[in-house]
Tab-separated table of C-alpha atoms and ligand atoms in Angstrom:
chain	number	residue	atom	x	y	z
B	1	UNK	CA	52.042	-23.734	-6.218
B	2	UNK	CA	51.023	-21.592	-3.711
B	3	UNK	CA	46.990	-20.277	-3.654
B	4	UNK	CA	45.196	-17.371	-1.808
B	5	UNK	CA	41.497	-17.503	-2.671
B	6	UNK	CA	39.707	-14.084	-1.849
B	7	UNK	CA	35.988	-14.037	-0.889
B	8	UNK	CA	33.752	-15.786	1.774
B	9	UNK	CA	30.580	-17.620	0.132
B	10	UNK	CA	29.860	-21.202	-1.384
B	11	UNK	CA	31.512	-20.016	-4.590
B	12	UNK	CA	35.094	-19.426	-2.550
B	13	UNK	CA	34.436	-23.157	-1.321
B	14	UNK	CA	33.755	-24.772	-4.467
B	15	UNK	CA	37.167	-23.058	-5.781
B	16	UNK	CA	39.399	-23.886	-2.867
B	17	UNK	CA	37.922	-27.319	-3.156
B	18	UNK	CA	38.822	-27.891	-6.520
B	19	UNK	CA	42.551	-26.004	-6.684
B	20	UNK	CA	43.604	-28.282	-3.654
B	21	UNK	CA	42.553	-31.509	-5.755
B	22	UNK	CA	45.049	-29.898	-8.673
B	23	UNK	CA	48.153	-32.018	-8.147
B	24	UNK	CA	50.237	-28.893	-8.710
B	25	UNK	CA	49.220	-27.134	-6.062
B	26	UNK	CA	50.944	-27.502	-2.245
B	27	UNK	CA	49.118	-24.622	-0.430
B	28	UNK	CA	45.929	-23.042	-0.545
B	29	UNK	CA	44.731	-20.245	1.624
B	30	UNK	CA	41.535	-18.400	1.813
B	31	UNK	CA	40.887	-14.742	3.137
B	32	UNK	CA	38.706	-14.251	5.025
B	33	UNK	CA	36.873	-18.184	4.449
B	34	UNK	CA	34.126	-19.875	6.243
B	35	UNK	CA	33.528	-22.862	8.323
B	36	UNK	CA	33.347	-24.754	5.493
B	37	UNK	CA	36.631	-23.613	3.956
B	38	UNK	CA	38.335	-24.121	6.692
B	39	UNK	CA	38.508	-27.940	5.910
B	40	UNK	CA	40.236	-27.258	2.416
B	41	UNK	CA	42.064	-23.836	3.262
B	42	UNK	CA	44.144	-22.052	5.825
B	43	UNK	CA	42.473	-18.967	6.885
B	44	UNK	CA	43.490	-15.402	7.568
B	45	UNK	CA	41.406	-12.507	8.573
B	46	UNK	CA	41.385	-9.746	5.841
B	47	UNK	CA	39.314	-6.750	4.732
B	48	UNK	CA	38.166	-8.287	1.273
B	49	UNK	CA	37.894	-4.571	-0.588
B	50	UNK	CA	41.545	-3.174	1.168
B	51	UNK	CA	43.920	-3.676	-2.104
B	52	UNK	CA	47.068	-2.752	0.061
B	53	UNK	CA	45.822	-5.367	2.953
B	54	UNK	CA	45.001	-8.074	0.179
B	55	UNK	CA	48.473	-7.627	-1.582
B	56	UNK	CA	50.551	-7.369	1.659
B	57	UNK	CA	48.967	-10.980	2.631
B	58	UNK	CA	49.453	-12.686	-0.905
B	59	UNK	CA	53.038	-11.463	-0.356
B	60	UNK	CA	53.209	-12.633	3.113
B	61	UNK	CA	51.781	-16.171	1.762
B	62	UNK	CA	54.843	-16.321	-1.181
B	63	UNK	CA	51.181	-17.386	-3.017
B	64	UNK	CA	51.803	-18.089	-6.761
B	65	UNK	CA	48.827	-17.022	-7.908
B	66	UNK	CA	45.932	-14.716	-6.103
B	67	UNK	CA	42.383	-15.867	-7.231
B	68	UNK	CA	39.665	-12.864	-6.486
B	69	UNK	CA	35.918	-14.450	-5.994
B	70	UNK	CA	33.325	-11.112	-5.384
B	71	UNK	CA	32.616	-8.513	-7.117
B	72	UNK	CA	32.985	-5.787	-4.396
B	73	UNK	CA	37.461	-6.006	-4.255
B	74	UNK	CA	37.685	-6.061	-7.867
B	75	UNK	CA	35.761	-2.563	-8.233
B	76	UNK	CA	38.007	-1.898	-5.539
B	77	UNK	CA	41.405	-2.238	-7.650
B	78	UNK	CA	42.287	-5.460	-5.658
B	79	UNK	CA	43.483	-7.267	-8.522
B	80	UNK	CA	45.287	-3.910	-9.668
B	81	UNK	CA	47.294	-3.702	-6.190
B	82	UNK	CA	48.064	-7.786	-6.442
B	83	UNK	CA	49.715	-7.546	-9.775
B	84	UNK	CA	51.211	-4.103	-8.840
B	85	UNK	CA	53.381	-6.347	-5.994
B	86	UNK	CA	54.343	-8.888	-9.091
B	87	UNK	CA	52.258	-11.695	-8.139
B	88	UNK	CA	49.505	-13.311	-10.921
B	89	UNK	CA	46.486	-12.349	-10.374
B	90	UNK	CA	42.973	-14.117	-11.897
B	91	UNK	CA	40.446	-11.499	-11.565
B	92	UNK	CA	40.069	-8.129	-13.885
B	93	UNK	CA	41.141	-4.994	-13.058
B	94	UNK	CA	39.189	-2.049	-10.904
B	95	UNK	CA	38.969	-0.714	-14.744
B	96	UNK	CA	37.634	-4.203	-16.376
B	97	UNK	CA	35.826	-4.745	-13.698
B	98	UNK	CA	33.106	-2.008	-14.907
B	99	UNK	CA	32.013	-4.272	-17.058
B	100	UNK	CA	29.824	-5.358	-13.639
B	101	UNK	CA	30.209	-2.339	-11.620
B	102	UNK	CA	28.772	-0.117	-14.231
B	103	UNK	CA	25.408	-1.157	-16.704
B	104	UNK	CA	25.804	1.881	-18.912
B	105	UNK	CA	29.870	0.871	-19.194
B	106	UNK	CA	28.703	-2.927	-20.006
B	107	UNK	CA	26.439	-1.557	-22.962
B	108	UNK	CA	28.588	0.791	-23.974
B	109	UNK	CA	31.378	-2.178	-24.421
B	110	UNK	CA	28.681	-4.372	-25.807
B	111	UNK	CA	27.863	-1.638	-28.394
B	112	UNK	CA	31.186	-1.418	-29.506
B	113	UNK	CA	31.822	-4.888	-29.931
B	114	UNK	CA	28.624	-5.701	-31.550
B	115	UNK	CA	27.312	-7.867	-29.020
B	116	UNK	CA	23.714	-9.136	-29.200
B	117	UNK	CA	21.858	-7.872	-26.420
B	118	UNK	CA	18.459	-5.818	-25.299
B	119	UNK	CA	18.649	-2.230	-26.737
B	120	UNK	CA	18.937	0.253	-23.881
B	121	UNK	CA	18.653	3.862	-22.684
B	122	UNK	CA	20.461	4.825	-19.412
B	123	UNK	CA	18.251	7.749	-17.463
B	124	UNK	CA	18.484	10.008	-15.020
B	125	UNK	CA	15.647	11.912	-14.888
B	126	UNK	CA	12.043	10.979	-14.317
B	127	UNK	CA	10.899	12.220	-18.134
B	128	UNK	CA	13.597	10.446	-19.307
B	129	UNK	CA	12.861	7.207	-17.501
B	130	UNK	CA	9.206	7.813	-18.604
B	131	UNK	CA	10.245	7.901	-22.065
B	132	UNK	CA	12.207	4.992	-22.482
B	133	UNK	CA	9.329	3.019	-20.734
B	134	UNK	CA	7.333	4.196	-23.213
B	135	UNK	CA	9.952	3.061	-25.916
B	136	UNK	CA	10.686	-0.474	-25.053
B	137	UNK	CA	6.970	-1.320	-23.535
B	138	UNK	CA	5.969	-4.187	-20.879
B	139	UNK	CA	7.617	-6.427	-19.332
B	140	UNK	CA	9.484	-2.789	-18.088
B	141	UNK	CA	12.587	-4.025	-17.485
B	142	UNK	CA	14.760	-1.152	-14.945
B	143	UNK	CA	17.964	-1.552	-13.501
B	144	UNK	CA	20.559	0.553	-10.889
B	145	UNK	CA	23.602	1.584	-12.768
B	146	UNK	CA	25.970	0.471	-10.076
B	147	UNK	CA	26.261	-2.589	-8.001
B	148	UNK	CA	23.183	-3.113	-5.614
B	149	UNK	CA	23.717	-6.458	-4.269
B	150	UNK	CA	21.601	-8.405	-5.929
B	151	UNK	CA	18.412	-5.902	-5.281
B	152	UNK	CA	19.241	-3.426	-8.617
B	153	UNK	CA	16.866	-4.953	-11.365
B	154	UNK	CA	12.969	-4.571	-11.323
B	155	UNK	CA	10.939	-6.344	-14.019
B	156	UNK	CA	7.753	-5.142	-13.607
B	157	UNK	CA	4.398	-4.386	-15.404
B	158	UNK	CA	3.598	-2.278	-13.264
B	159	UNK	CA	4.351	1.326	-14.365
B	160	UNK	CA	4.396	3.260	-11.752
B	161	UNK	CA	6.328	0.597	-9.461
B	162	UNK	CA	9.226	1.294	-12.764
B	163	UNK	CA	9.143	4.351	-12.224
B	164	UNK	CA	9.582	4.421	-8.557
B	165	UNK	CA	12.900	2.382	-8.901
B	166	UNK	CA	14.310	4.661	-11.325
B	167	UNK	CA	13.496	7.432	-9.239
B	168	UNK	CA	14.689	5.714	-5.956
B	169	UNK	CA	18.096	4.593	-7.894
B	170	UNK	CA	19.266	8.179	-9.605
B	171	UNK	CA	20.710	6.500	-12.631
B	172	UNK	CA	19.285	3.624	-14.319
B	173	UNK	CA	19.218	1.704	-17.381
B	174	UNK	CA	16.375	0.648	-19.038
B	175	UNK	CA	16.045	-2.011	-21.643
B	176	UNK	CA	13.733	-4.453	-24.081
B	177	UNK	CA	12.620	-7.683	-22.086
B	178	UNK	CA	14.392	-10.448	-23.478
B	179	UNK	CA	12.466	-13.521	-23.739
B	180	UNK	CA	13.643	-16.767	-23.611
B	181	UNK	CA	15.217	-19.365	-20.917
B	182	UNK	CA	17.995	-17.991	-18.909
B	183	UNK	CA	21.778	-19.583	-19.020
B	184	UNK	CA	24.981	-18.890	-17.480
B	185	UNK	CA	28.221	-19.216	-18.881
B	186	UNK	CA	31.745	-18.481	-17.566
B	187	UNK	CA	34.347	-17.282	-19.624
B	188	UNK	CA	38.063	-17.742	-18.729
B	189	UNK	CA	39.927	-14.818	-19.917
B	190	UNK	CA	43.744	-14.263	-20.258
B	191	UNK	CA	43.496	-10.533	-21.300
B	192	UNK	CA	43.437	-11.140	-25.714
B	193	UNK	CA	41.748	-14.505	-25.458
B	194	UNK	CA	39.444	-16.854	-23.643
B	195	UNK	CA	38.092	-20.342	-23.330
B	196	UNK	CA	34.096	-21.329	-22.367
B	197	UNK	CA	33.639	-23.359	-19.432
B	198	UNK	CA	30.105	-25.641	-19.359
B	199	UNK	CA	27.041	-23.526	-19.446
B	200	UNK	CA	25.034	-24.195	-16.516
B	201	UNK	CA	21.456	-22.699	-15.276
B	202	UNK	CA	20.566	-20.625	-11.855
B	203	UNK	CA	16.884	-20.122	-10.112
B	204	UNK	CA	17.311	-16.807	-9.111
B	205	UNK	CA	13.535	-16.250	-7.221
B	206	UNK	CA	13.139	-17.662	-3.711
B	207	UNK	CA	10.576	-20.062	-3.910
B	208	UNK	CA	9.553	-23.292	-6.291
B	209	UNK	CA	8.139	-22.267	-9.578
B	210	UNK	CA	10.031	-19.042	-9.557
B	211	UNK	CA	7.706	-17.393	-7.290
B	212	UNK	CA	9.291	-14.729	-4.519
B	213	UNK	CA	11.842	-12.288	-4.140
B	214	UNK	CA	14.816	-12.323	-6.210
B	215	UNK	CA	18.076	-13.830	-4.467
B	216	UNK	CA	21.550	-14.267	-5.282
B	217	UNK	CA	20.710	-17.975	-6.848
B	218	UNK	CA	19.057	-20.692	-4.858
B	219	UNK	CA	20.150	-23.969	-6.975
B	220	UNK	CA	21.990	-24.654	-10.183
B	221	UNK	CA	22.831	-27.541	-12.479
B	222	UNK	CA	24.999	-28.186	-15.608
B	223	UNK	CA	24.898	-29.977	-18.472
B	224	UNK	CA	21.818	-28.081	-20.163
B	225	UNK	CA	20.589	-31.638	-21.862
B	226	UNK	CA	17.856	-29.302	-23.596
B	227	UNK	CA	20.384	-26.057	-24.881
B	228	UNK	CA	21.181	-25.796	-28.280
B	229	UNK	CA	24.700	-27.921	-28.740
B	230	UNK	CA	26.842	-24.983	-30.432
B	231	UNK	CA	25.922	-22.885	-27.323
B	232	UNK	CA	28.849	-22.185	-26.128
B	233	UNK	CA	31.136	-21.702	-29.616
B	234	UNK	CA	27.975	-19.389	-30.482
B	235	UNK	CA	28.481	-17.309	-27.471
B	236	UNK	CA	32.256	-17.296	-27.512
B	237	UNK	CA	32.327	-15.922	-31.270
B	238	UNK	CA	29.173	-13.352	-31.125
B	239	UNK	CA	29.863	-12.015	-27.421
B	240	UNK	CA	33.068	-13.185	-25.402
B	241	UNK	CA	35.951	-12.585	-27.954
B	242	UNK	CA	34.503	-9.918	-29.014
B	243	UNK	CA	34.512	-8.321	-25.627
B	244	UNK	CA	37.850	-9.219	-24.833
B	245	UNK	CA	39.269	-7.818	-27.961
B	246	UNK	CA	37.007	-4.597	-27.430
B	247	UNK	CA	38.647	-4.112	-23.595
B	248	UNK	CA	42.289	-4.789	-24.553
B	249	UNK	CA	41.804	-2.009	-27.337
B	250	UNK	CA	40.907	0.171	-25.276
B	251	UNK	CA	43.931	-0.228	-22.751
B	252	UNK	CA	41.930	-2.020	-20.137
B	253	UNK	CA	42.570	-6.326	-20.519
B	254	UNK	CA	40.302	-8.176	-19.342
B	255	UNK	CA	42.222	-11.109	-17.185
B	256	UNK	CA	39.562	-13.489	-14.999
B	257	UNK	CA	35.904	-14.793	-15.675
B	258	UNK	CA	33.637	-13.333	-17.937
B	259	UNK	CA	30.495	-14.565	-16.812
B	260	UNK	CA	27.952	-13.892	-19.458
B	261	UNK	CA	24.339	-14.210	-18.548
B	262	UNK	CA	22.010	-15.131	-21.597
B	263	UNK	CA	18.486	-15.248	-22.450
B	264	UNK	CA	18.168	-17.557	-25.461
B	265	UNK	CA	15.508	-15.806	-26.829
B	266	UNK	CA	13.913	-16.874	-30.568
B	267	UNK	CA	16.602	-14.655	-32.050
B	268	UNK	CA	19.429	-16.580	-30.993
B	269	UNK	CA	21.491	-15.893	-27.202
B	270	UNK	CA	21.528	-12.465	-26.033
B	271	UNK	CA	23.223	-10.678	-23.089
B	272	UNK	CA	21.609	-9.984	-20.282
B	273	UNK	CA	24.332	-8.925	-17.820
B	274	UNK	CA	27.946	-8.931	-17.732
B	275	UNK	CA	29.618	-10.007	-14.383
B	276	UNK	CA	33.236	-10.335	-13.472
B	277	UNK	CA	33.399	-13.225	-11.606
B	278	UNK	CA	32.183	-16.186	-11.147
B	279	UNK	CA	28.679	-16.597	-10.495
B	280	UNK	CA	27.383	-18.427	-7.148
B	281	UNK	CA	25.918	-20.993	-7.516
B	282	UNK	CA	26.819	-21.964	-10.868
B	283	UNK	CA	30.242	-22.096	-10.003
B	284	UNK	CA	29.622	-25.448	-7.351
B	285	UNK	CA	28.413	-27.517	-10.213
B	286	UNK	CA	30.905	-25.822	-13.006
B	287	UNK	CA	33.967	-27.160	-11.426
B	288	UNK	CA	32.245	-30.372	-10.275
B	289	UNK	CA	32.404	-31.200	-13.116
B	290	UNK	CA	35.585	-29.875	-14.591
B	291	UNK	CA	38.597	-32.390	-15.140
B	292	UNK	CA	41.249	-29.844	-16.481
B	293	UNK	CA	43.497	-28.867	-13.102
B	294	UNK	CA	42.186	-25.484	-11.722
B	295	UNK	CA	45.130	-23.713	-10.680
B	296	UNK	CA	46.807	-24.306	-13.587
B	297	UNK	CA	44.003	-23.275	-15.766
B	298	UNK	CA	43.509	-19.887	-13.465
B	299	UNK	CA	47.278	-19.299	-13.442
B	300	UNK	CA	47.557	-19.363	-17.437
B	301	UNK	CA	44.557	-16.590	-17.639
B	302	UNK	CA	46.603	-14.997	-15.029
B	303	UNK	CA	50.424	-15.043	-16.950
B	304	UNK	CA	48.615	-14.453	-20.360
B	305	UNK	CA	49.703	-18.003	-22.086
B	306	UNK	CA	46.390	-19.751	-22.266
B	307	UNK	CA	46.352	-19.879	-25.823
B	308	UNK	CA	49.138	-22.827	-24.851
B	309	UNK	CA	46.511	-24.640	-22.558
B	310	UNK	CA	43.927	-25.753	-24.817
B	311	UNK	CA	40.102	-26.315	-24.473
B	312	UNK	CA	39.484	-27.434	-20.654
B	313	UNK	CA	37.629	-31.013	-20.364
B	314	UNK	CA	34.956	-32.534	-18.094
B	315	UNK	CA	34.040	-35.171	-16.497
B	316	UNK	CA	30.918	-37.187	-18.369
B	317	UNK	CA	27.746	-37.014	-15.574
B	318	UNK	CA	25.948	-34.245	-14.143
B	319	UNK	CA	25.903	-31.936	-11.113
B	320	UNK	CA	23.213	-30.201	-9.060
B	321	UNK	CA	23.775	-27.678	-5.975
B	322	UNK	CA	20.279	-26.426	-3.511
B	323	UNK	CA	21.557	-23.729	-1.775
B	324	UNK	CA	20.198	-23.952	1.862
B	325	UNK	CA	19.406	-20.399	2.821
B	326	UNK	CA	18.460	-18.950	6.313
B	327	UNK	CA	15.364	-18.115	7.908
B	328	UNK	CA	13.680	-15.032	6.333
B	329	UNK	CA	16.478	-14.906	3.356
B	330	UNK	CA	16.596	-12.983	1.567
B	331	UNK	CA	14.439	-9.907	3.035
B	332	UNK	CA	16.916	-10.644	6.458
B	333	UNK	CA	17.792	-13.554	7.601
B	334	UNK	CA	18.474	-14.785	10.792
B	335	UNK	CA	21.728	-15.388	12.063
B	336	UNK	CA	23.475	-17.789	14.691
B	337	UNK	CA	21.297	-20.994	13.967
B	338	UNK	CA	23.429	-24.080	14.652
B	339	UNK	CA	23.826	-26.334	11.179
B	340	UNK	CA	23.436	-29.961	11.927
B	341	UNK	CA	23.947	-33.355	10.106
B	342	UNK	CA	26.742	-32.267	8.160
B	343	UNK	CA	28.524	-35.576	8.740
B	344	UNK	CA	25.621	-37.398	7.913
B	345	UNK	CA	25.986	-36.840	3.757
B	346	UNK	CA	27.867	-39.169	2.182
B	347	UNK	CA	27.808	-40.812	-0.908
B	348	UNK	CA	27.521	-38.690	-4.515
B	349	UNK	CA	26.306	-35.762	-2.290
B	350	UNK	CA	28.973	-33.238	-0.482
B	351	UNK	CA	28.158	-29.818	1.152
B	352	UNK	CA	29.869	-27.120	0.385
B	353	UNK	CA	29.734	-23.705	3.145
B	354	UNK	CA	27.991	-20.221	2.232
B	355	UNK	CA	27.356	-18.506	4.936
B	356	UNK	CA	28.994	-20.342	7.873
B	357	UNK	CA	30.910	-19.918	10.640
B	358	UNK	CA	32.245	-21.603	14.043
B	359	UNK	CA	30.721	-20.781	17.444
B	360	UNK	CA	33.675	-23.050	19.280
B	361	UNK	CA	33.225	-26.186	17.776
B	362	UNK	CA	29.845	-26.053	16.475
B	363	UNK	CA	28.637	-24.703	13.018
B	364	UNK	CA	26.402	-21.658	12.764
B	365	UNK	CA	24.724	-20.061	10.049
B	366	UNK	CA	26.580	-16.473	9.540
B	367	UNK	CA	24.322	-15.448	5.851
B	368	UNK	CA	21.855	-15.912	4.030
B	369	UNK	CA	22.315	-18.608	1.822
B	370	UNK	CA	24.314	-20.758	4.391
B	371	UNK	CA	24.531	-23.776	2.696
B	372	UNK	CA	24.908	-25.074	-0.981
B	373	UNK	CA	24.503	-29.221	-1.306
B	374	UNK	CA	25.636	-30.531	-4.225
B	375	UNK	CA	24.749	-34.003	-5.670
B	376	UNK	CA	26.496	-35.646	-8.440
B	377	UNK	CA	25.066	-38.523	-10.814
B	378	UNK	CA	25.855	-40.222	-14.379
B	379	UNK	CA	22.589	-37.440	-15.454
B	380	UNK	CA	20.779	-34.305	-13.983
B	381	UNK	CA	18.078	-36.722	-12.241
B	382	UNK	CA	20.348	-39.087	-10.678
B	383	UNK	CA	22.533	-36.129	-9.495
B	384	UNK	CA	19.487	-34.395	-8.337
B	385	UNK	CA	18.336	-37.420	-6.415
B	386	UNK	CA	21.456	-37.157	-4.642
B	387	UNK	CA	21.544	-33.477	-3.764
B	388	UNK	CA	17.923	-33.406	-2.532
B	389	UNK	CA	18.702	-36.767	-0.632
B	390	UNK	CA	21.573	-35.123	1.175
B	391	UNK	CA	19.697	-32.054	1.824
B	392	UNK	CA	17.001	-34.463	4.190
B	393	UNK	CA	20.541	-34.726	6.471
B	394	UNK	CA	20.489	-31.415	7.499
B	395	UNK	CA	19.000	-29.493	10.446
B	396	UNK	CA	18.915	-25.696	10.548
B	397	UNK	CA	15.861	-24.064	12.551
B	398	UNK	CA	13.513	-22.292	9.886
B	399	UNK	CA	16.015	-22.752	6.695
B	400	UNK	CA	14.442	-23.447	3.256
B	401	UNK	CA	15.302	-24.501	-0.059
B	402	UNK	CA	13.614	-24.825	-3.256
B	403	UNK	CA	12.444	-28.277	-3.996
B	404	UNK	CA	12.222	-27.740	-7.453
B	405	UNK	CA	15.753	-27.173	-8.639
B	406	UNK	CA	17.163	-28.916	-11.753
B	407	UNK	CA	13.573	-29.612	-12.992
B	408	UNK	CA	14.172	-28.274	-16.472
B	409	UNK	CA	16.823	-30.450	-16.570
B	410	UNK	CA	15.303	-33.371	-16.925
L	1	AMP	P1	20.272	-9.536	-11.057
L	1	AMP	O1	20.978	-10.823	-10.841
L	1	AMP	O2	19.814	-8.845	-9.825
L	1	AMP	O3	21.017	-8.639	-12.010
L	1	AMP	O4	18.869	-9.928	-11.735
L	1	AMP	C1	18.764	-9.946	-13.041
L	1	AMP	C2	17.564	-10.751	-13.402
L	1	AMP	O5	16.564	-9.891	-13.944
L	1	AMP	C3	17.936	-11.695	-14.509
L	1	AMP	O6	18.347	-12.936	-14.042
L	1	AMP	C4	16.657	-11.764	-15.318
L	1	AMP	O7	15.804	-12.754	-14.789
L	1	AMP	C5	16.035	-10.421	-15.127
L	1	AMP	N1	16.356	-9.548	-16.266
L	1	AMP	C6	17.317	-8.615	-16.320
L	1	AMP	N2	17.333	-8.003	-17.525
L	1	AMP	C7	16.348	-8.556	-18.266
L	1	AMP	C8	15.864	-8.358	-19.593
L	1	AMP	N3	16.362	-7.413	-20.404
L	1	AMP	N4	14.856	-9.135	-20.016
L	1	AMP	C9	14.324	-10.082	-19.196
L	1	AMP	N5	14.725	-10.305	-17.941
L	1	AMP	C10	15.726	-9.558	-17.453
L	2	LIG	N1	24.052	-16.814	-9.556
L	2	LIG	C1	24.096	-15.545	-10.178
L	2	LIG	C2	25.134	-14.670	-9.667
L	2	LIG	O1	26.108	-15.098	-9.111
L	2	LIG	O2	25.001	-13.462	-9.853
């Protein structure tokens, strides 16, 4: 089987990494990759968002199956223009795909489907966003419509600060707090059913003790020792299938990863966002620790016959990525810093590459979050040892990581 991998970050790494250990699988290719990549993957240049340019590769490749890792080409119909040439595709739909690109869409779906999540009002004007502040009280909890990168949500008690980001993002929604220990969970999705993967937990704010800026996710771990053991079959029967069923009603099947972001608040999990795709870093120590053969698991959501595939299985142990990010990240971090000691982790530690690229032979930083480490271990403290030992190996003027990642873990 033949593989094309779309996207550029630590996420795209962890996925080529794992489809070229699936024994089925001859080729895989990545568009447009990183320096990391580049050890597990052939690369080819590409505009990730141009559907015609993605398609007119996977056909050049003969690739089997096209797997789409950001959000920004499947709101661009990527997947739509891949299937459209006849090749399987595991991502949703420009259509599906709403169910990230748009909040209001994603609680209008949730609605629908009954879906436990925070109650909502989407706003556009300032006496309406006034209003539902009002409504749902402090912690105000205001978010951009549309995708923003990462920089869309504001959880504030400040009032007037709420106010400013509905004012400074046109249309917003804005919802209840939910209280309660945040958990991600992936949901592989064929188009009328799906299967869970492991849950696994993100530390979204830059610094220990989830202090700073929001990021994209500095660290991540799975198994959740401490999360309720039905988690998952809870979450698949009062959110997921419902979804899915809800979507292929209405004409638009959702085919790719449902990745469901939960508070587990005292009234049981609800949703706090919908994404369509995998989330970074979760995804590192996800397939870590997944033993069911990727590509063959991605290409059944992708033909419609996973109800033929069966749950997936894991590996018994733990995993725990630190994501390595850049100088200043994420306000703007500095570029072009050479990455050193790479060679140096060995052992139950490996690295995987975010934002990296080649300057001739040497590694650079090229993004924010340039690195993710991930450590592996029979539990979450052993395979945190590892990761944070690994970490020590590497040299990258004025990076930083969170030294407390995995902490609730244990
Ligand atoms: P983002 O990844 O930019 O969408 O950030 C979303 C983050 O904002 C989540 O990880 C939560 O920590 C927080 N958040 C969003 N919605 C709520 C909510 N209704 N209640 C509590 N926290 C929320
Ligand atoms: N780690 C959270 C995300 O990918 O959005």
């Amino acid at each position: 089987m033949r593989v094309l991998v779309i996207g550029s970050g630590g996420r795209e790494h962890a996925l080529c990494r794992s489809l070229a250990a699936d024994p089925q699988v001859t080729e895989v290719h990545c568009a447009p990759g990183n320096a990391g990549v580049a050890q597990v993957a052939t690369l080819h240049p590409v505009v990730q968002t141009d559907p015609a340019a993605v398609a007119r590769l996977a056909g050049e490749l003969e690739a089997d199956l096209v797997v789409i890792g950001p959000e920004a080409p499947l709101v661009a119909g990527v997947a739509d223009a891949v299937r459209q040439a006849g090749i399987p595709c595991f991502g949703p739909s420009a259509e599906a795909a709403r169910i990230e690109g748009s909040k209001t869409f994603a609680k209008e779906i949730m609605a629908a489907a009954g879906v436990p999540t925070a109650r909502s009002r989407t706003c556009v004007t300032p006496e309406e966003a006034a209003a539902a502040l009002e409504e749902f009280g402090t912690p105000y909890v205001v978010k951009d419509d549309g995708l923003a990168a990462g920089k869309g949500v504001v959880v504030t008690e400040d009032r007037d600060e709420a106010l400013r980001h509905a004012a400074a993002c046109g249309r917003v929604v804005i919802e209840e707090f939910l209280d309660g220990p945040e958990v991600s969970l992936f949901a592989l999705c064929d188009g009328s059913t799906a299967v869970p993967l492991q849950p696994a937990q993100d530390h979204k704010r830059a610094y220990d003790g989830d202090l700073g800026p929001n990021t994209g996710g500095m660290g991540a771990y799975t198994p959740l020792p401490w999360a309720p053991a039905d988690l998952a079959d809870r979450v698949m029967t009062e959110t997921v299938l419902p979804t899915v069923t809800e979507l292929a009603k209405r004409g638009t099947p959702y085919t790719g990863v449902l990745f469901v972001g939960l508070a587990l608040t005292p009234a049981g999990p609800k949703v706090i966002e919908f994404n369509a795709r995998f989330g970074d870093p979760e995804t590192q120590v996800v397939l870590d620790r997944l033993a069911t053969p990727l590509a063959s698991l991605l290409l059944a959501c992708a033909t419609g016959t996973l109800d033929r595939f069966g749950p997936p299985s894991y590996r018994d142990g733990a995993a725990v990525t630190v994501v390595v990010a850049a100088e200043n990240y994420p306000a703007d971090p500095v570029k072009g810093d050479v990455v050193e000691g790479l060679s140096d982790v060995t052992g139950d530690a490996y690295v995987l590459h975010a934002g990296t690229a080649f300057d001739g032979d040497r590694v650079v930083s090229s993004g924010g979050r340039v690195l993710s480490v991930v450590g592996t271990g029979p539990d979450v403290a052993a395979a945190r040892a590892a990761a944070y030992e690994a970490v020590g190996h590497i040299r990258l003027r004025g990076s930083h990581h969170r030294t407390d990642i995995a902490h609730q873990g244990i």
